[in-house]
Short mmCIF file of C-alpha atoms and ligand atoms in Angstrom, two decimals:
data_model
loop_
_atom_site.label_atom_id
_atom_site.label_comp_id
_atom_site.label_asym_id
_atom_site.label_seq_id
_atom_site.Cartn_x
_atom_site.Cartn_y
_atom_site.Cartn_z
CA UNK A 1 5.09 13.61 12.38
CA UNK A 2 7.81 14.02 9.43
CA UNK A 3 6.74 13.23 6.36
CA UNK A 4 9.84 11.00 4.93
CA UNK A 5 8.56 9.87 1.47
CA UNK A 6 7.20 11.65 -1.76
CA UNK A 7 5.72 10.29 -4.95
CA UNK A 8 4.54 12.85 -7.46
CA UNK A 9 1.66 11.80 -8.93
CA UNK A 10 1.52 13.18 -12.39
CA UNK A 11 -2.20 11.40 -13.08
CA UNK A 12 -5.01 13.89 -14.02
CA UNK A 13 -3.25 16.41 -11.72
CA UNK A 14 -3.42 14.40 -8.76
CA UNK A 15 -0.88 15.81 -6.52
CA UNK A 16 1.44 14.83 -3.95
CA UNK A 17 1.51 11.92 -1.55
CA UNK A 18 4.17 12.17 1.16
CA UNK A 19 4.71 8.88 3.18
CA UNK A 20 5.51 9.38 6.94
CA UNK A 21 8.43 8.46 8.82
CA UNK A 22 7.18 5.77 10.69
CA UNK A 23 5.25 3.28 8.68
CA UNK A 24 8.69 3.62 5.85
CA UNK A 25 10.29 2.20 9.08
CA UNK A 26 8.19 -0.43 9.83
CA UNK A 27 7.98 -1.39 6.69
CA UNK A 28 12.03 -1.78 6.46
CA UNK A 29 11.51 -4.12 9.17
CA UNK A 30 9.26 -6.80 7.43
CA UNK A 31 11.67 -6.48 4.26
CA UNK A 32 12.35 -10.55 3.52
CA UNK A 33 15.61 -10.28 4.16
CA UNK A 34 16.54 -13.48 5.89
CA UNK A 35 15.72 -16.66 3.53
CA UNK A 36 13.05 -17.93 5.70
CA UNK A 37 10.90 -14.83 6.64
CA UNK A 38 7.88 -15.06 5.17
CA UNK A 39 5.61 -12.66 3.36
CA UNK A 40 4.10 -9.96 5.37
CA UNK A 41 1.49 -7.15 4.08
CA UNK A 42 -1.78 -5.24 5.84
CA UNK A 43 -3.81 -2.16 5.08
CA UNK A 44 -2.11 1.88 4.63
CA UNK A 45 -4.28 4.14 6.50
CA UNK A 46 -3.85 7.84 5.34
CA UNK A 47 -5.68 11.37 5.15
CA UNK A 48 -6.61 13.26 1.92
CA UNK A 49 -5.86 16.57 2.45
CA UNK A 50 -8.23 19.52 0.94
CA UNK A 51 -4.90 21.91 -0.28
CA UNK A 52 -3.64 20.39 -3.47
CA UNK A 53 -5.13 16.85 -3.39
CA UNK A 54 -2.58 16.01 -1.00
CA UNK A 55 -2.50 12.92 0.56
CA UNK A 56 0.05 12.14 3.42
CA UNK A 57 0.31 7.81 3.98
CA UNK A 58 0.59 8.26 7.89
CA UNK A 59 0.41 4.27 9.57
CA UNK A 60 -0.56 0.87 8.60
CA UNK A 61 -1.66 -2.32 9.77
CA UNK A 62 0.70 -5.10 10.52
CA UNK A 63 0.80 -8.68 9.51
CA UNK A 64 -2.45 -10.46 11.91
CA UNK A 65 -2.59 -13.45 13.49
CA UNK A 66 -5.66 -14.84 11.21
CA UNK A 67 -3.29 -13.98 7.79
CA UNK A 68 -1.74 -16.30 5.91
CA UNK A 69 1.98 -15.90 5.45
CA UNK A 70 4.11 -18.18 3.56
CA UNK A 71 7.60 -17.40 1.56
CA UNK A 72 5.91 -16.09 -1.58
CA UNK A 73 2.63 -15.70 -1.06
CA UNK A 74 0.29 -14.06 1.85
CA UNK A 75 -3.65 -13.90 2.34
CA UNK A 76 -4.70 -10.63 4.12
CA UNK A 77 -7.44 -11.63 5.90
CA UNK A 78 -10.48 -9.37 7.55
CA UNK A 79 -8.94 -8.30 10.61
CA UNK A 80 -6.85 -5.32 9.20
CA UNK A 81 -10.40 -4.16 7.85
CA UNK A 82 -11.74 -3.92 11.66
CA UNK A 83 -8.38 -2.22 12.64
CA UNK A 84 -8.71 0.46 9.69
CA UNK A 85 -12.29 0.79 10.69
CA UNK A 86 -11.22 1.69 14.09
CA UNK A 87 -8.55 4.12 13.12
CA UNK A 88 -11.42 6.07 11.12
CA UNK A 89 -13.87 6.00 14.04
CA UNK A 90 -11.37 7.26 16.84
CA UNK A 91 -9.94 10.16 14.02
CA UNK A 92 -13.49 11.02 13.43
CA UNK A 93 -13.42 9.78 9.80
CA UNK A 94 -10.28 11.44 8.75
CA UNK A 95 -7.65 8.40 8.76
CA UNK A 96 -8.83 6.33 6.32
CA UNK A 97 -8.32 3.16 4.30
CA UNK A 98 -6.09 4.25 1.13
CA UNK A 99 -4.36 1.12 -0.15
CA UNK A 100 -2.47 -1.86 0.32
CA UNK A 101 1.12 -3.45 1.28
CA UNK A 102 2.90 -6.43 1.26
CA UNK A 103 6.73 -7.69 0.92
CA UNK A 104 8.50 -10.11 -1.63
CA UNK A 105 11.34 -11.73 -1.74
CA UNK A 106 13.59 -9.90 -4.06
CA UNK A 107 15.50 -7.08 -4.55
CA UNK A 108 13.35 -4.48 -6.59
CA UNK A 109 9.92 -5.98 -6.15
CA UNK A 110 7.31 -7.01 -9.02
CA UNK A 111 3.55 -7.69 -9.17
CA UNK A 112 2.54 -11.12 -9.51
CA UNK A 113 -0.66 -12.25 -11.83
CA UNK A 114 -2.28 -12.66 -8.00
CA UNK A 115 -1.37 -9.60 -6.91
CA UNK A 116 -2.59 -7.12 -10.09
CA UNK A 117 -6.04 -9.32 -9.17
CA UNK A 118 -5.86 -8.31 -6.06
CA UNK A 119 -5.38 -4.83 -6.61
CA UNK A 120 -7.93 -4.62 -9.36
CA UNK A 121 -10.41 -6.26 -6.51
CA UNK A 122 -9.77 -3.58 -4.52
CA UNK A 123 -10.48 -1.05 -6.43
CA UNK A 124 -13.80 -1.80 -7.79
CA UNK A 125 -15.05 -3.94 -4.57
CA UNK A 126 -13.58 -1.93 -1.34
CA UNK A 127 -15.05 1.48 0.03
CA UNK A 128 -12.58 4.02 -0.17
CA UNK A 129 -12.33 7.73 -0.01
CA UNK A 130 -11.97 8.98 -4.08
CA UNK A 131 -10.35 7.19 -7.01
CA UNK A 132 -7.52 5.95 -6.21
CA UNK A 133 -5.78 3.13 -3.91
CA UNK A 134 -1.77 3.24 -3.77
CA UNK A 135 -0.35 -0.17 -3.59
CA UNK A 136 2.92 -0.82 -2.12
CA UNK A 137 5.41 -3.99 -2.55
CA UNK A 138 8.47 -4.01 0.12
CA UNK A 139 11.33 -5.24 -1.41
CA UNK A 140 14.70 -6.65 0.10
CA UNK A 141 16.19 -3.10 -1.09
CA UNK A 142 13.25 -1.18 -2.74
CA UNK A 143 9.16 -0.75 -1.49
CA UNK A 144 7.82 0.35 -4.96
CA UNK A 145 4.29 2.33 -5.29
CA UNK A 146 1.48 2.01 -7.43
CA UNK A 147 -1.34 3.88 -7.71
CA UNK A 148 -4.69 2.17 -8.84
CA UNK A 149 -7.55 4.53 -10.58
CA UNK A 150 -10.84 3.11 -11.20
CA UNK A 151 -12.66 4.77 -14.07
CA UNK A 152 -16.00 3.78 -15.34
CA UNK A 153 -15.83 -0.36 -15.51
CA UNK A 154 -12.05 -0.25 -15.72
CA UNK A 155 -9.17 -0.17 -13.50
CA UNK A 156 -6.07 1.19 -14.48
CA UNK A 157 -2.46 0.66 -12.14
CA UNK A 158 0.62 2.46 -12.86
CA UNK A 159 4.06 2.35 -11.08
CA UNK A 160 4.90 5.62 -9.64
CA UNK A 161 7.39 5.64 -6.99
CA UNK A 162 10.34 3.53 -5.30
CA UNK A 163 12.28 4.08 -2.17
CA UNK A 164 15.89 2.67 -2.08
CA UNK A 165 16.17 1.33 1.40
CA UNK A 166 19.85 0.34 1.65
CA UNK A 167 21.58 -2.30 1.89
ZN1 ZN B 1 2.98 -10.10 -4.37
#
Protein backbone atom coordinates (compact mmCIF):
# COMPACT_ATOMS: atom_id res chain seq x y z
CA UNK A 1 0.00 0.00 0.00
CA UNK A 2 1.45 3.69 -0.73
CA UNK A 3 2.39 5.44 1.96
CA UNK A 4 0.77 9.10 1.22
CA UNK A 5 1.65 11.09 4.40
CA UNK A 6 4.93 11.97 6.37
CA UNK A 7 5.51 13.72 9.66
CA UNK A 8 9.10 13.96 10.81
CA UNK A 9 9.28 13.51 14.17
CA UNK A 10 12.18 15.44 15.48
CA UNK A 11 11.45 14.13 19.38
CA UNK A 12 14.42 12.24 21.01
CA UNK A 13 15.25 10.96 17.49
CA UNK A 14 12.09 9.37 16.92
CA UNK A 15 11.89 8.95 13.28
CA UNK A 16 9.49 8.91 10.59
CA UNK A 17 5.80 8.14 10.49
CA UNK A 18 4.35 7.82 6.99
CA UNK A 19 0.46 7.74 6.87
CA UNK A 20 -1.05 5.42 4.14
CA UNK A 21 -3.15 6.22 1.33
CA UNK A 22 -6.22 4.93 2.41
CA UNK A 23 -7.14 5.89 5.90
CA UNK A 24 -5.91 9.98 4.58
CA UNK A 25 -8.91 9.14 2.29
CA UNK A 26 -11.28 8.08 4.56
CA UNK A 27 -10.55 10.48 6.70
CA UNK A 28 -11.29 13.33 3.88
CA UNK A 29 -14.56 11.79 3.85
CA UNK A 30 -15.74 12.42 7.52
CA UNK A 31 -14.23 16.10 7.17
CA UNK A 32 -17.47 18.31 8.65
CA UNK A 33 -17.96 19.83 5.73
CA UNK A 34 -21.69 20.18 5.42
CA UNK A 35 -23.18 22.31 8.53
CA UNK A 36 -24.99 19.47 9.97
CA UNK A 37 -22.50 16.49 9.89
CA UNK A 38 -21.60 15.68 13.03
CA UNK A 39 -18.35 14.79 14.72
CA UNK A 40 -16.80 11.58 13.77
CA UNK A 41 -13.41 9.98 15.28
CA UNK A 42 -12.20 6.07 16.11
CA UNK A 43 -8.91 4.37 16.82
CA UNK A 44 -5.42 4.54 14.13
CA UNK A 45 -4.11 1.14 13.93
CA UNK A 46 -0.40 1.10 12.70
CA UNK A 47 2.98 -1.01 12.78
CA UNK A 48 6.30 0.11 14.38
CA UNK A 49 8.81 -0.81 12.21
CA UNK A 50 12.40 -2.14 13.60
CA UNK A 51 14.62 0.11 10.73
CA UNK A 52 14.71 3.63 11.99
CA UNK A 53 11.80 3.72 14.51
CA UNK A 54 9.58 3.90 11.69
CA UNK A 55 6.14 3.79 12.08
CA UNK A 56 3.75 3.61 8.99
CA UNK A 57 -0.29 4.71 10.25
CA UNK A 58 -1.85 1.98 7.87
CA UNK A 59 -6.10 1.89 8.75
CA UNK A 60 -8.43 3.01 11.33
CA UNK A 61 -11.62 2.46 12.87
CA UNK A 62 -14.68 4.28 11.79
CA UNK A 63 -17.29 6.16 13.66
CA UNK A 64 -19.58 2.94 15.64
CA UNK A 65 -22.91 2.65 16.14
CA UNK A 66 -22.61 2.74 20.20
CA UNK A 67 -20.50 6.41 19.78
CA UNK A 68 -21.79 9.44 20.48
CA UNK A 69 -21.70 12.00 17.72
CA UNK A 70 -23.02 15.39 17.97
CA UNK A 71 -21.81 18.79 16.01
CA UNK A 72 -18.93 19.54 18.38
CA UNK A 73 -18.43 16.97 20.44
CA UNK A 74 -18.13 12.92 20.10
CA UNK A 75 -17.73 10.03 22.79
CA UNK A 76 -15.64 7.10 21.38
CA UNK A 77 -17.02 4.40 22.96
CA UNK A 78 -15.49 0.61 23.54
CA UNK A 79 -16.25 -0.92 20.38
CA UNK A 80 -13.26 0.50 18.31
CA UNK A 81 -11.15 -1.15 21.24
CA UNK A 82 -12.62 -4.78 20.23
CA UNK A 83 -12.06 -3.87 16.49
CA UNK A 84 -8.27 -2.80 17.16
CA UNK A 85 -8.01 -5.88 19.25
CA UNK A 86 -9.04 -7.90 16.35
CA UNK A 87 -6.80 -6.26 13.83
CA UNK A 88 -3.78 -7.26 16.25
CA UNK A 89 -4.95 -10.86 16.66
CA UNK A 90 -5.55 -11.65 12.84
CA UNK A 91 -1.85 -9.64 12.01
CA UNK A 92 -0.37 -11.73 14.67
CA UNK A 93 0.33 -8.73 16.97
CA UNK A 94 1.87 -6.50 14.44
CA UNK A 95 -1.10 -3.91 13.65
CA UNK A 96 -1.55 -2.28 16.61
CA UNK A 97 -3.36 0.44 18.52
CA UNK A 98 -1.16 3.77 18.00
CA UNK A 99 -3.46 6.73 18.58
CA UNK A 100 -6.50 8.52 18.09
CA UNK A 101 -8.81 10.60 15.51
CA UNK A 102 -11.60 12.66 15.36
CA UNK A 103 -13.01 15.71 13.11
CA UNK A 104 -14.07 19.39 14.02
CA UNK A 105 -15.79 21.76 12.56
CA UNK A 106 -13.37 24.27 11.30
CA UNK A 107 -10.94 24.97 8.95
CA UNK A 108 -7.42 24.26 10.59
CA UNK A 109 -8.49 22.22 13.58
CA UNK A 110 -7.64 22.93 17.45
CA UNK A 111 -7.67 20.86 20.66
CA UNK A 112 -10.34 21.51 22.98
CA UNK A 113 -9.78 21.47 27.04
CA UNK A 114 -11.79 17.86 26.51
CA UNK A 115 -9.80 16.72 24.03
CA UNK A 116 -5.95 17.44 25.58
CA UNK A 117 -7.86 15.27 28.62
CA UNK A 118 -8.52 12.87 26.51
CA UNK A 119 -5.31 12.50 25.02
CA UNK A 120 -3.46 12.77 28.28
CA UNK A 121 -5.94 9.67 29.38
CA UNK A 122 -4.69 7.85 26.81
CA UNK A 123 -1.48 7.98 27.30
CA UNK A 124 -1.04 7.06 30.83
CA UNK A 125 -4.30 4.65 31.00
CA UNK A 126 -4.32 2.67 27.44
CA UNK A 127 -1.86 -0.28 26.50
CA UNK A 128 0.12 0.65 23.70
CA UNK A 129 3.20 -0.45 21.94
CA UNK A 130 6.23 2.28 23.23
CA UNK A 131 5.90 5.94 24.20
CA UNK A 132 4.08 7.55 22.13
CA UNK A 133 0.30 7.89 20.77
CA UNK A 134 -0.20 10.29 17.60
CA UNK A 135 -3.41 12.11 17.79
CA UNK A 136 -5.11 13.34 14.81
CA UNK A 137 -7.95 16.20 14.39
CA UNK A 138 -9.66 16.25 10.72
CA UNK A 139 -10.35 19.53 9.80
CA UNK A 140 -12.73 21.03 7.03
CA UNK A 141 -9.28 21.73 5.08
CA UNK A 142 -6.44 20.44 7.39
CA UNK A 143 -6.15 16.83 9.70
CA UNK A 144 -3.34 18.11 12.05
CA UNK A 145 -1.01 15.50 14.11
CA UNK A 146 0.12 15.33 17.47
CA UNK A 147 2.23 13.17 19.01
CA UNK A 148 1.73 12.38 22.83
CA UNK A 149 4.99 11.07 24.94
CA UNK A 150 4.48 9.86 28.34
CA UNK A 151 7.55 10.23 30.52
CA UNK A 152 7.75 9.32 34.11
CA UNK A 153 4.24 10.81 35.72
CA UNK A 154 3.95 13.33 32.91
CA UNK A 155 2.56 13.56 29.55
CA UNK A 156 3.82 15.80 27.13
CA UNK A 157 1.75 16.59 23.41
CA UNK A 158 3.26 18.50 20.71
CA UNK A 159 1.86 19.46 17.22
CA UNK A 160 3.87 17.96 14.54
CA UNK A 161 2.28 17.65 11.28
CA UNK A 162 -0.75 18.97 9.02
CA UNK A 163 -2.05 17.81 5.73
CA UNK A 164 -3.78 20.47 3.49
CA UNK A 165 -6.67 18.59 2.05
CA UNK A 166 -8.12 21.05 -0.49
CA UNK A 167 -10.73 22.78 -0.87
ZN1 LIG B 1 -12.02 17.82 19.62
Amino acid sequence: MSEFWHIDIDIDGYGLVCVNTSPMQELAIYRQLGEYLPESGGILIGKHLNSGGRLVIETLTPPQPTDIQGRCNYFRSKAHNELAQEVWKASDGHSTYVGLWHTHPEPRPHPSSVDKQDWRNALKKSGYEGKHLFFFIVGQTYTRCWVGQKKRFRTYIELVGEYCHGE
